[in-house]
Short mmCIF file of C-alpha atoms (C1' of nucleotides) and ligand atoms in Angstrom, two decimals:
data_model
loop_
_atom_site.label_atom_id
_atom_site.label_comp_id
_atom_site.label_asym_id
_atom_site.label_seq_id
_atom_site.Cartn_x
_atom_site.Cartn_y
_atom_site.Cartn_z
CA MET N 955 13.83 -24.32 20.99
CA ALA N 956 13.21 -25.74 17.53
CA LYS N 957 9.92 -27.25 16.50
CA PRO N 958 9.98 -31.05 16.35
CA LEU N 959 9.80 -33.27 13.32
CA SER N 960 6.00 -33.37 13.55
CA GLU N 961 6.06 -29.74 12.47
CA TYR N 962 8.10 -30.72 9.42
CA ASN N 963 5.52 -33.35 8.49
CA ARG N 964 2.54 -31.07 9.17
CA LYS N 965 3.76 -28.47 6.67
CA ARG N 966 4.16 -30.86 3.79
CA ASP N 967 1.90 -32.96 1.58
CA PHE N 968 4.01 -35.96 0.69
CA LYS N 969 1.63 -36.96 -2.08
CA ILE N 970 2.76 -33.81 -3.90
CA THR N 971 6.33 -33.02 -2.87
CA ALA N 972 9.27 -35.32 -3.49
CA GLU N 973 10.78 -34.40 -0.13
CA PRO N 974 11.15 -37.35 2.28
CA SER N 975 8.62 -37.80 5.04
CA GLY N 976 10.05 -37.47 8.48
CA ALA N 977 10.87 -40.06 11.10
CA ALA N 978 13.60 -39.78 13.68
CA SER N 979 16.41 -42.22 13.18
CA GLY N 980 16.20 -44.87 15.89
CA ALA N 981 19.82 -45.93 15.80
CA GLN N 982 21.85 -43.66 18.04
CA ARG N 983 24.93 -42.64 16.18
CA ASN N 984 28.44 -42.26 17.29
CA ALA N 985 29.00 -38.68 18.37
CA SER N 986 32.18 -38.48 16.31
CA ALA N 987 30.31 -39.18 13.08
CA LEU N 988 27.60 -36.52 13.00
CA THR N 989 26.69 -35.36 9.51
CA PHE N 990 25.93 -31.87 8.33
CA VAL N 991 24.48 -30.52 5.13
CA ILE N 992 23.98 -27.07 3.67
CA GLN N 993 21.26 -26.86 1.08
CA LYS N 994 20.89 -23.92 -1.21
CA HIS N 995 17.21 -23.18 -1.61
CA ASP N 996 15.84 -20.96 -4.36
CA ALA N 997 12.49 -20.30 -2.71
CA ARG N 998 10.69 -16.93 -2.56
CA ASN N 999 14.01 -15.65 -1.30
CA LEU N 1000 17.21 -17.48 -2.11
CA HIS N 1001 18.80 -18.73 1.10
CA TYR N 1002 20.96 -21.48 2.56
CA ASP N 1003 19.69 -24.09 5.00
CA LEU N 1004 22.30 -25.25 7.50
CA ARG N 1005 21.45 -28.63 9.02
CA LEU N 1006 23.40 -30.37 11.78
CA GLU N 1007 22.66 -33.92 12.81
CA LEU N 1008 21.75 -34.24 16.47
CA ASP N 1009 19.57 -36.71 18.35
CA GLY N 1010 18.52 -38.51 15.18
CA VAL N 1011 17.27 -35.43 13.34
CA LEU N 1012 18.75 -32.54 11.41
CA LYS N 1013 18.66 -29.37 13.53
CA SER N 1014 18.05 -26.66 10.96
CA TRP N 1015 18.71 -22.96 10.44
CA ALA N 1016 17.87 -20.76 7.45
CA VAL N 1017 20.84 -18.56 6.65
CA PRO N 1018 19.66 -15.83 4.24
CA LYS N 1019 23.13 -14.82 3.08
CA GLY N 1020 24.82 -18.17 3.41
CA PRO N 1021 28.10 -18.89 5.21
CA SER N 1022 31.09 -16.56 5.08
CA LEU N 1023 34.71 -17.51 5.60
CA ASP N 1024 35.35 -14.05 7.05
CA PRO N 1025 35.29 -14.16 10.89
CA SER N 1026 34.09 -10.55 10.95
CA GLN N 1027 30.98 -11.47 8.96
CA LYS N 1028 28.28 -12.64 11.35
CA ARG N 1029 25.55 -14.34 9.37
CA LEU N 1030 21.98 -14.37 10.61
CA ALA N 1031 20.67 -17.92 11.04
CA VAL N 1032 16.98 -18.28 11.79
CA GLN N 1033 16.21 -21.58 13.44
CA VAL N 1034 13.49 -23.56 11.68
CA GLU N 1035 11.85 -26.90 12.39
CA ASP N 1036 13.89 -30.08 12.60
CA HIS N 1037 14.23 -32.06 9.37
CA PRO N 1038 14.61 -35.85 9.04
CA LEU N 1039 18.10 -37.21 8.41
CA SER N 1040 17.02 -38.41 4.97
CA TYR N 1041 16.42 -34.79 3.97
CA GLY N 1042 20.19 -34.34 3.88
CA SER N 1043 20.46 -35.95 0.48
CA PHE N 1044 17.35 -34.31 -0.98
CA GLU N 1045 17.97 -32.36 -4.11
CA GLY N 1046 15.25 -31.36 -6.53
CA SER N 1047 12.29 -29.14 -7.03
CA ILE N 1048 9.54 -28.49 -4.50
CA PRO N 1049 6.35 -28.00 -6.50
CA ALA N 1050 4.63 -24.61 -6.65
CA GLY N 1051 2.00 -24.26 -3.96
CA GLN N 1052 3.93 -26.47 -1.57
CA TYR N 1053 5.69 -25.20 1.51
CA GLY N 1054 9.03 -23.72 0.48
CA ALA N 1055 8.33 -24.13 -3.23
CA GLY N 1056 11.46 -23.81 -5.36
CA ASP N 1057 14.64 -25.62 -6.28
CA VAL N 1058 16.98 -27.20 -3.74
CA ILE N 1059 20.56 -28.30 -4.21
CA VAL N 1060 23.00 -29.83 -1.74
CA TRP N 1061 25.59 -27.06 -1.62
CA ASP N 1062 27.87 -28.79 0.86
CA ARG N 1063 27.88 -31.80 3.12
CA GLY N 1064 30.16 -33.75 5.38
CA ILE N 1065 30.88 -34.28 9.05
CA TRP N 1066 30.67 -31.86 11.95
CA HIS N 1067 32.66 -32.32 15.17
CA PRO N 1068 31.23 -30.54 18.18
CA HIS N 1069 33.92 -29.28 20.56
CA ASP N 1070 31.79 -29.99 23.62
CA ASP N 1071 28.83 -32.17 24.44
CA PRO N 1072 26.50 -31.19 21.60
CA GLN N 1073 23.21 -31.58 23.50
CA THR N 1074 24.46 -29.37 26.32
CA ALA N 1075 25.98 -26.83 23.97
CA TYR N 1076 22.86 -26.71 21.82
CA ALA N 1077 20.65 -26.19 24.87
CA ALA N 1078 22.99 -23.46 26.08
CA GLY N 1079 22.77 -21.71 22.73
CA LYS N 1080 26.43 -21.85 21.79
CA LEU N 1081 27.66 -24.54 19.47
CA GLU N 1082 31.33 -24.58 18.65
CA PHE N 1083 32.39 -27.14 16.08
CA THR N 1084 34.69 -28.11 13.27
CA LEU N 1085 33.36 -28.79 9.79
CA ALA N 1086 34.82 -31.30 7.39
CA GLY N 1087 32.83 -30.82 4.25
CA GLU N 1088 33.63 -30.60 0.57
CA LYS N 1089 33.62 -26.80 0.65
CA LEU N 1090 33.61 -25.72 4.25
CA SER N 1091 36.31 -26.62 6.73
CA GLY N 1092 37.75 -25.38 9.98
CA ASP N 1093 36.16 -24.06 13.12
CA TRP N 1094 32.79 -22.37 13.32
CA VAL N 1095 30.50 -21.11 16.03
CA LEU N 1096 26.74 -20.94 16.02
CA VAL N 1097 25.45 -18.75 18.81
CA ARG N 1098 21.89 -17.95 19.89
CA THR N 1099 21.11 -14.25 20.28
CA HIS N 1100 18.75 -12.77 22.83
CA LEU N 1101 16.54 -11.17 20.21
CA LYS N 1102 13.72 -13.30 18.95
CA GLY N 1103 12.95 -13.14 15.26
CA SER N 1104 9.43 -12.89 13.93
CA GLY N 1105 7.15 -15.19 15.89
CA ASP N 1106 8.93 -17.65 18.13
CA LYS N 1107 11.79 -18.13 15.72
CA GLU N 1108 15.13 -17.95 17.44
CA ARG N 1109 17.82 -15.88 15.85
CA TRP N 1110 21.29 -17.33 15.85
CA LEU N 1111 24.52 -16.13 14.28
CA LEU N 1112 26.83 -18.30 12.21
CA ILE N 1113 30.43 -17.12 12.52
CA LYS N 1114 33.68 -18.45 11.15
CA GLU N 1115 36.42 -18.80 13.76
CA ASN N 1116 39.88 -17.48 13.06
CA ASP N 1117 41.95 -20.32 11.71
CA ARG N 1118 43.86 -21.27 8.62
CA HIS N 1119 40.59 -21.70 6.66
CA ALA N 1120 39.39 -18.18 7.37
CA ARG N 1121 39.57 -15.63 4.54
CA PRO N 1122 38.56 -11.98 4.37
CA ALA N 1123 35.30 -11.28 2.54
CA SER N 1124 37.02 -8.75 0.29
CA ASP N 1125 39.30 -11.53 -0.87
CA TYR N 1126 36.96 -14.45 -1.36
CA ASP N 1127 33.23 -15.18 -1.22
CA ILE N 1128 32.75 -18.91 -1.18
CA THR N 1129 29.04 -18.79 -2.06
CA GLU N 1130 29.97 -16.74 -5.11
CA ALA N 1131 33.01 -18.79 -6.05
CA GLN N 1132 31.43 -22.20 -5.58
CA PRO N 1133 27.72 -21.96 -6.34
CA GLN N 1134 27.26 -25.50 -7.57
CA SER N 1135 25.83 -28.65 -6.02
CA VAL N 1136 28.31 -31.08 -4.51
CA LEU N 1137 26.08 -33.95 -5.66
CA SER N 1138 25.13 -33.04 -9.21
CA GLY N 1139 27.09 -29.90 -10.02
CA ALA N 1140 23.74 -28.17 -10.63
CA CYS N 1141 23.22 -24.50 -9.86
CA VAL N 1142 20.20 -22.69 -8.52
CA GLY N 1143 19.01 -19.12 -8.10
CA ASN N 1144 20.93 -16.23 -9.68
CA ALA N 1145 23.96 -18.42 -10.07
CA ARG N 1146 22.11 -20.48 -12.66
CA PRO N 1147 24.04 -21.09 -15.89
CA THR N 1148 21.78 -18.61 -17.69
CA PRO N 1149 21.04 -16.22 -14.87
CA ALA N 1150 17.38 -15.21 -14.75
CA PRO N 1151 16.63 -15.32 -18.49
CA GLN N 1152 14.83 -12.64 -20.54
CA LYS N 1153 12.04 -12.32 -17.97
CA THR N 1154 11.07 -8.64 -17.59
CA ALA N 1155 12.04 -7.31 -14.19
CA ALA N 1156 9.24 -7.44 -11.64
CA SER N 1157 10.25 -4.07 -10.26
CA VAL N 1158 11.24 -0.82 -11.93
CA THR N 1159 12.52 2.53 -10.65
CA LEU N 1160 10.43 5.57 -11.55
CA ALA N 1161 11.08 9.09 -10.26
CA GLY N 1162 13.40 7.62 -7.64
CA VAL N 1163 10.78 5.17 -6.35
CA GLN N 1164 10.93 1.39 -6.69
CA ILE N 1165 7.68 0.29 -8.28
CA THR N 1166 7.00 -3.29 -7.22
CA HIS N 1167 4.56 -5.56 -9.02
CA ALA N 1168 5.01 -3.31 -12.05
CA GLU N 1169 3.15 -5.70 -14.33
CA ARG N 1170 0.13 -6.18 -12.09
CA VAL N 1171 -3.08 -5.36 -13.93
CA ILE N 1172 -4.99 -2.95 -11.73
CA ASP N 1173 -7.97 -2.39 -14.02
CA LEU N 1174 -9.38 -5.20 -16.12
CA ALA N 1175 -11.49 -2.91 -18.31
CA SER N 1176 -8.53 -0.93 -19.66
CA GLY N 1177 -5.84 -3.53 -18.96
CA THR N 1178 -3.85 -0.86 -17.15
CA ARG N 1179 -0.86 -2.12 -15.18
CA LYS N 1180 0.57 -0.65 -12.02
CA LEU N 1181 3.63 0.72 -13.79
CA GLN N 1182 1.44 2.25 -16.47
CA LEU N 1183 -0.61 4.06 -13.85
CA ALA N 1184 2.60 5.41 -12.32
CA GLN N 1185 3.80 6.50 -15.76
CA PHE N 1186 0.44 8.13 -16.44
CA TYR N 1187 0.65 10.13 -13.23
CA GLN N 1188 4.21 11.09 -14.08
CA SER N 1189 3.14 12.26 -17.52
CA ILE N 1190 0.41 14.55 -16.14
CA SER N 1191 2.28 15.62 -13.01
CA GLU N 1192 2.73 19.19 -14.28
CA TRP N 1193 -1.06 19.46 -14.46
CA LEU N 1194 -1.87 17.58 -11.28
CA LEU N 1195 0.76 18.76 -8.79
CA PRO N 1196 -0.51 22.37 -8.63
CA PHE N 1197 -3.78 20.99 -7.25
CA LEU N 1198 -2.01 18.80 -4.69
CA ARG N 1199 0.70 21.12 -3.42
CA HIS N 1200 0.31 22.95 -0.13
CA ARG N 1201 -2.86 21.18 0.98
CA PRO N 1202 -3.69 18.03 2.97
CA VAL N 1203 -4.36 14.99 0.84
CA SER N 1204 -6.21 11.72 1.37
CA LEU N 1205 -5.57 8.62 -0.69
CA LEU N 1206 -7.89 5.98 -2.02
CA ARG N 1207 -5.71 2.90 -2.21
CA ALA N 1208 -6.40 -0.35 -4.04
CA PRO N 1209 -3.14 -2.33 -3.89
CA GLU N 1210 -4.62 -5.38 -5.58
CA GLY N 1211 -6.41 -3.38 -8.23
CA ILE N 1212 -9.75 -1.64 -8.33
CA ASP N 1213 -11.66 -4.92 -8.08
CA GLY N 1214 -9.87 -5.77 -4.86
CA GLU N 1215 -10.22 -4.16 -1.47
CA GLN N 1216 -10.22 -0.35 -1.51
CA PHE N 1217 -9.65 1.90 1.46
CA PHE N 1218 -9.17 5.54 2.31
CA GLN N 1219 -6.04 6.80 4.01
CA LYS N 1220 -5.75 10.21 5.64
CA HIS N 1221 -2.50 9.88 7.56
CA SER N 1222 0.83 8.18 7.17
CA GLU N 1223 2.30 7.70 10.60
CA HIS N 1224 2.67 3.93 10.75
CA LEU N 1225 3.84 3.08 7.31
CA ALA N 1226 6.10 5.34 5.33
CA ILE N 1227 4.87 6.42 1.94
CA PRO N 1228 8.02 7.27 0.01
CA HIS N 1229 8.76 11.03 -0.07
CA ILE N 1230 5.39 12.06 1.33
CA LYS N 1231 5.34 15.07 3.64
CA GLN N 1232 3.98 14.73 7.17
CA LEU N 1233 2.17 17.85 8.25
CA ASP N 1234 2.44 19.45 11.65
CA GLN N 1235 0.43 17.66 14.34
CA ARG N 1236 -1.10 20.99 15.36
CA LEU N 1237 -2.98 21.30 12.06
CA ASP N 1238 -5.40 18.64 13.23
CA PRO N 1239 -4.65 18.04 16.89
CA ASP N 1240 -7.34 15.42 17.47
CA HIS N 1241 -6.08 13.05 14.80
CA ALA N 1242 -2.88 11.55 13.51
CA ARG N 1243 -0.81 13.85 11.36
CA LEU N 1244 -2.14 14.76 7.93
CA MET N 1245 -0.06 14.27 4.81
CA GLN N 1246 0.75 16.28 1.74
CA ILE N 1247 2.07 15.54 -1.74
CA ASP N 1248 4.34 18.31 -3.03
CA SER N 1249 6.58 16.48 -5.46
CA LEU N 1250 6.63 13.99 -8.29
CA ALA N 1251 8.54 11.55 -6.07
CA ALA N 1252 5.80 11.69 -3.42
CA LEU N 1253 3.13 11.23 -6.08
CA ILE N 1254 4.87 8.16 -7.49
CA GLY N 1255 5.51 6.96 -3.93
CA ALA N 1256 1.77 7.05 -3.35
CA VAL N 1257 1.16 5.02 -6.51
CA GLN N 1258 3.70 2.45 -5.34
CA MET N 1259 1.52 2.08 -2.23
CA GLY N 1260 -1.48 1.28 -4.40
CA THR N 1261 -2.99 4.74 -4.58
CA VAL N 1262 -5.45 5.31 -7.38
CA GLU N 1263 -7.38 8.41 -6.25
CA LEU N 1264 -6.12 11.62 -4.63
CA HIS N 1265 -8.52 13.76 -2.59
CA THR N 1266 -7.63 17.18 -1.25
CA TRP N 1267 -8.90 19.59 1.37
CA GLY N 1268 -10.44 22.88 0.34
CA ALA N 1269 -7.79 24.76 2.30
CA THR N 1270 -4.03 25.09 2.20
CA SER N 1271 -1.92 23.80 5.05
CA ASP N 1272 -0.56 27.22 5.94
CA LYS N 1273 -4.06 28.60 6.54
CA ILE N 1274 -6.09 25.54 7.22
CA GLU N 1275 -9.00 27.10 9.11
CA THR N 1276 -10.09 29.35 6.22
CA PRO N 1277 -10.89 27.50 3.00
CA ASP N 1278 -9.49 28.83 -0.26
CA LEU N 1279 -12.28 27.26 -2.29
CA PHE N 1280 -15.65 25.63 -2.02
CA VAL N 1281 -17.21 22.86 -4.07
CA LEU N 1282 -20.68 22.23 -5.38
CA ASP N 1283 -20.71 18.55 -6.18
CA LEU N 1284 -23.57 17.92 -8.59
CA ASP N 1285 -24.69 14.33 -8.04
CA PRO N 1286 -27.39 13.18 -10.48
CA ASP N 1287 -29.82 10.35 -10.01
CA PRO N 1288 -28.02 7.72 -12.12
CA ALA N 1289 -31.19 7.28 -14.13
CA LEU N 1290 -31.11 10.89 -15.40
CA PRO N 1291 -29.94 11.54 -18.94
CA TRP N 1292 -26.65 13.41 -19.36
CA LYS N 1293 -28.54 16.34 -20.91
CA ALA N 1294 -30.25 16.97 -17.59
CA MET N 1295 -26.87 17.02 -15.90
CA LEU N 1296 -25.56 19.62 -18.33
CA GLU N 1297 -28.64 21.80 -17.91
CA ALA N 1298 -28.32 21.60 -14.15
CA ALA N 1299 -24.71 22.69 -14.36
CA GLN N 1300 -25.60 25.64 -16.58
CA LEU N 1301 -28.43 26.67 -14.25
CA THR N 1302 -26.16 26.53 -11.22
CA LEU N 1303 -23.48 28.50 -13.03
CA SER N 1304 -26.10 31.15 -13.90
CA VAL N 1305 -26.92 31.59 -10.24
CA LEU N 1306 -23.24 31.85 -9.38
CA ASP N 1307 -22.94 34.47 -12.12
CA GLU N 1308 -25.83 36.38 -10.57
CA LEU N 1309 -24.00 36.28 -7.27
CA GLY N 1310 -20.87 37.53 -8.95
CA LEU N 1311 -18.88 34.37 -8.33
CA GLN N 1312 -16.71 32.78 -10.98
CA ALA N 1313 -16.86 28.99 -10.90
CA PHE N 1314 -14.67 26.36 -12.55
CA VAL N 1315 -16.05 23.08 -13.85
CA LYS N 1316 -14.51 19.64 -13.89
CA THR N 1317 -15.77 16.20 -14.72
CA SER N 1318 -15.92 14.02 -11.63
CA GLY N 1319 -14.85 10.88 -13.43
CA GLY N 1320 -17.95 9.34 -11.89
CA LYS N 1321 -21.54 10.39 -12.59
CA GLY N 1322 -21.61 14.15 -12.16
CA LEU N 1323 -19.72 17.40 -12.33
CA HIS N 1324 -17.86 19.47 -9.79
CA LEU N 1325 -18.10 23.25 -9.62
CA MET N 1326 -15.12 24.80 -7.83
CA ILE N 1327 -15.26 28.36 -6.54
CA PRO N 1328 -11.95 29.92 -5.39
CA LEU N 1329 -12.13 31.94 -2.19
CA ALA N 1330 -10.04 34.60 -0.49
CA ARG N 1331 -9.35 32.52 2.65
CA ARG N 1332 -11.31 34.95 4.74
CA ASP N 1333 -14.24 32.93 6.09
CA ASP N 1334 -14.08 29.84 8.28
CA TRP N 1335 -15.38 26.37 7.47
CA ALA N 1336 -18.77 26.86 9.12
CA THR N 1337 -19.37 30.02 7.12
CA VAL N 1338 -18.29 28.56 3.81
CA LYS N 1339 -20.31 25.41 4.30
CA ALA N 1340 -23.39 27.45 5.23
CA PHE N 1341 -22.91 29.49 2.09
CA ALA N 1342 -22.69 26.39 -0.11
CA LYS N 1343 -25.77 25.01 1.61
CA ALA N 1344 -27.60 28.30 1.00
CA ILE N 1345 -26.86 27.99 -2.72
CA ALA N 1346 -28.09 24.39 -2.77
CA GLN N 1347 -31.30 25.38 -1.00
CA PHE N 1348 -31.77 28.42 -3.22
CA MET N 1349 -31.48 26.27 -6.35
CA THR N 1350 -33.89 23.74 -4.88
CA GLN N 1351 -36.38 26.45 -4.04
CA ARG N 1352 -36.21 27.86 -7.55
CA LEU N 1353 -36.25 24.54 -9.41
CA PRO N 1354 -37.61 21.87 -7.09
CA GLU N 1355 -38.22 19.48 -9.98
CA ARG N 1356 -34.54 19.46 -10.86
CA PHE N 1357 -32.63 19.90 -7.63
CA THR N 1358 -32.51 18.70 -4.07
CA ALA N 1359 -30.37 19.89 -1.19
CA THR N 1360 -31.25 16.85 0.90
CA SER N 1361 -28.95 13.84 0.78
CA GLY N 1362 -30.13 10.28 0.45
CA PRO N 1363 -31.10 8.35 -2.69
CA LYS N 1364 -34.85 8.70 -2.03
CA ASN N 1365 -34.63 12.48 -2.08
CA ARG N 1366 -32.65 12.42 -5.29
CA GLN N 1367 -35.22 10.50 -7.36
CA GLY N 1368 -35.16 12.05 -10.82
CA LYS N 1369 -33.16 15.00 -9.50
CA ILE N 1370 -29.68 16.28 -8.95
CA PHE N 1371 -28.37 16.47 -5.40
CA ILE N 1372 -26.22 19.53 -4.86
CA ASP N 1373 -23.76 18.05 -2.40
CA TYR N 1374 -22.57 20.99 -0.32
CA LEU N 1375 -21.25 18.66 2.40
CA ARG N 1376 -17.83 18.44 0.74
CA ASN N 1377 -17.19 21.81 2.38
CA ALA N 1378 -16.89 20.68 5.97
CA ARG N 1379 -13.60 20.85 7.84
CA GLY N 1380 -11.79 17.57 7.27
CA ALA N 1381 -13.84 16.67 4.20
CA SER N 1382 -12.16 16.31 0.86
CA THR N 1383 -12.95 16.20 -2.84
CA VAL N 1384 -11.25 14.26 -5.56
CA ALA N 1385 -8.49 16.44 -6.98
CA ALA N 1386 -8.47 17.80 -10.50
CA TYR N 1387 -6.55 15.30 -12.69
CA SER N 1388 -6.95 12.47 -10.20
CA VAL N 1389 -7.74 9.07 -11.66
CA ARG N 1390 -10.89 7.40 -10.31
CA ALA N 1391 -10.90 3.81 -9.10
CA ARG N 1392 -13.61 2.72 -11.52
CA PRO N 1393 -13.62 0.47 -14.57
CA GLY N 1394 -11.71 2.12 -17.40
CA LEU N 1395 -9.90 4.44 -14.96
CA PRO N 1396 -11.66 7.71 -15.75
CA VAL N 1397 -10.07 10.99 -14.68
CA SER N 1398 -11.53 14.11 -13.08
CA VAL N 1399 -10.78 16.76 -15.70
CA PRO N 1400 -11.11 20.58 -15.70
CA VAL N 1401 -13.06 22.01 -18.64
CA SER N 1402 -13.73 25.57 -19.73
CA ARG N 1403 -17.19 27.13 -19.67
CA GLU N 1404 -17.16 27.06 -23.48
CA GLU N 1405 -16.48 23.35 -23.55
CA LEU N 1406 -19.27 22.55 -21.13
CA LYS N 1407 -22.09 22.35 -23.66
CA GLY N 1408 -20.12 19.84 -25.71
CA LEU N 1409 -19.29 17.54 -22.81
CA ARG N 1410 -20.46 14.01 -23.47
CA GLY N 1411 -20.17 12.56 -20.01
CA ALA N 1412 -18.47 12.67 -16.64
CA GLN N 1413 -16.13 9.92 -17.78
CA GLN N 1414 -15.24 11.49 -21.10
CA TRP N 1415 -11.54 11.26 -20.25
CA THR N 1416 -9.64 8.31 -18.92
CA VAL N 1417 -6.02 7.29 -18.52
CA ALA N 1418 -6.24 6.20 -22.14
CA ASN N 1419 -7.20 9.52 -23.75
CA LEU N 1420 -6.38 12.37 -21.37
CA GLN N 1421 -2.91 12.90 -22.90
CA GLN N 1422 -4.56 13.55 -26.23
CA ARG N 1423 -6.73 16.28 -24.72
CA LEU N 1424 -3.89 17.95 -22.87
CA GLN N 1425 -1.66 18.01 -25.92
CA GLY N 1426 -4.40 19.56 -28.04
CA LEU N 1427 -5.33 22.26 -25.53
CA LYS N 1428 -4.90 25.82 -26.74
CA GLY N 1429 -5.01 27.52 -23.34
CA ASP N 1430 -5.63 26.77 -19.70
CA PRO N 1431 -9.26 25.61 -19.36
CA TRP N 1432 -9.25 27.14 -15.90
CA ALA N 1433 -7.73 30.51 -16.76
CA GLY N 1434 -8.52 32.89 -13.92
CA TYR N 1435 -8.59 30.14 -11.28
CA ALA N 1436 -5.98 32.06 -9.27
CA ASN N 1437 -8.45 34.89 -8.74
CA ARG N 1438 -9.64 34.44 -5.14
CA GLN N 1439 -13.12 35.77 -4.32
CA ARG N 1440 -14.82 37.14 -1.24
CA LEU N 1441 -18.32 36.31 -0.05
CA SER N 1442 -20.32 39.49 0.44
CA LYS N 1443 -23.33 40.51 2.49
CA GLN N 1444 -25.13 41.09 -0.77
CA MET N 1445 -24.61 37.47 -1.82
CA TRP N 1446 -26.09 36.19 1.43
CA ASP N 1447 -29.04 38.53 0.94
CA THR N 1448 -29.62 37.35 -2.62
CA LEU N 1449 -29.72 33.77 -1.37
CA GLY N 1450 -32.13 34.77 1.41
CA ALA N 1451 -29.73 33.41 3.99
CA THR N 1452 -27.72 34.86 6.83
CA GLN N 1453 -24.10 34.34 7.64
CA PRO N 1454 -23.68 32.26 10.83
CA GLN N 1455 -22.32 33.91 14.02
"C1'" DG L 230 1.60 -2.72 0.41
"C1'" DA L 231 4.01 -3.38 4.44
"C1'" DA L 232 4.47 -4.64 9.08
"C1'" DT L 233 3.54 -7.99 12.35
"C1'" DT L 234 2.19 -12.42 13.95
"C1'" DT L 235 1.75 -17.29 13.44
"C1'" DG L 236 3.11 -21.85 12.18
"C1'" DC R 924 11.88 -19.20 6.33
"C1'" DA R 925 6.92 -19.00 4.56
"C1'" DA R 926 2.33 -18.18 5.31
"C1'" DA R 927 -1.36 -15.81 7.58
"C1'" DT R 928 -3.15 -11.85 9.62
"C1'" DT R 929 -3.75 -7.13 10.30
"C1'" DC R 930 -4.26 -2.40 9.22
"C1'" DA R 931 -4.57 1.65 6.28
"C1'" DA R 932 -10.89 7.69 7.79
"C1'" DC R 933 -14.27 10.35 9.27
"C1'" DG R 934 -18.12 13.36 10.29
"C1'" DC R 935 -22.40 14.64 8.74
"C1'" DG R 936 -27.39 14.41 7.85
"C1'" DA R 937 -31.29 11.35 7.28
"C1'" DC R 938 -34.32 8.43 9.47
"C1'" DG C 395 -28.50 5.40 17.92
"C1'" DT C 396 -27.50 3.62 13.58
"C1'" DC C 397 -26.83 3.89 8.75
"C1'" DG C 398 -25.11 5.43 4.33
"C1'" DC C 399 -22.44 8.37 1.95
"C1'" DG C 400 -18.30 10.10 -0.43
MN1 LIG P 497 14.69 -23.47 2.98
MN1 LIG P 498 -20.19 13.50 -6.51
#
DNA sequence: GAATTTG
DNA sequence: CAAATTCAACGCGAC
DNA sequence: GTCGCG
């Protein structure tokens, strides 16, 4: 049943809106002279409001698509709160910020003749009636469906009966043919005289994905807009996708921009991220299904959902229990000068050289650097993590003034924490060429060993200047990355550690 | 951002 | 219909 | 057991 007039009054501030305040009409009208009105309302979504006078108020339904003269076209009509009779002649603009803000015109009005007792028929959920308006005529039926709409809103259907006023939709669309107000001749919505002027479209299609809120600024520091971030990711997709393909991915999303709420997302079961791949449940039986980005469309789909950062597992989905790389995440005390960070990286690389392991360096886009070591997918997570921990402890033992293998800010005072914990099953590390959700939108960028000494910071590249670097590159900074390496007994011995199990 | 619930 | 609310990870090590 | 971390 519809909400009463008090609901109408509660939703409106009559000091601000020009709409009439509501009071039921005391005088009981003659049942043969009931009025109806259809208002066209250019609110958030353009729709038509059908209002039938009954019991001194206007019973009201929102009809998203408006009436159709075609009896085969059933039009959804969501019942809304009763409106006062005086609302029937309201035409004008509801101010922004008010309930139902937007322009209203009286699209049609006249008399409705119920075929039966209207109170009884209304209560029964099936109103059959004849309209005598300026545009609409003939017999109509308004019938309540069993399905409730959102909340307690009742869903009805507005259907034209077959009579001499009926016309097939292919032949004639009355909302299209007669868009204007019957009071003023004014138009509203996309039927405006100059339909939606020169305003840039709010949504754009990129790589087959509709990007909504394309103009939303997601980073104040760089002024980057949502569409620009999507275009950036598209422009570097040939560099980024090889690091995303074939492995589980987690997303850091910030739909309102990096200064708004941020959250991590590891699965995509409830809401569909366009084109994203759902991985087999058996890969991680204790959790919801993991996801994977294998294509440009999926990447752009993720951006549409507000994704800024992409984090990947250190294993591929087809062999998920044996990592194909491990990470040494060098996290400096923020107070340390960049020079100390560079020296620490060189020292760690020297040890890896001693071990016979080739490592690949990337900026984190945050404070530190990431060393990535490709593996032959032979050892399990526990083994690989223990090995990374052994390196961290070995470095700390050798150079306790520079390094720590113990997490926590207190232990990191003046030092660099070698974060080996990224190498646990289920953990992830920001992918090479992922943007970071920080002011200026820095990017995690692979660099060659030769370039390392000249690095000026972990945020040297951002969405604004990465293109320039990539275009100027002579060769692949990570040449040889495809060479997978095995951990040997000799390496464990050198580190003074033993392989678990 | 999208789905769901509330008014 | 419009507005408000809800949800979108997880395990590890330090203490 | 809780907390902080990424
Ligand atoms: Mn309306
Ligand atoms: Mn780090």
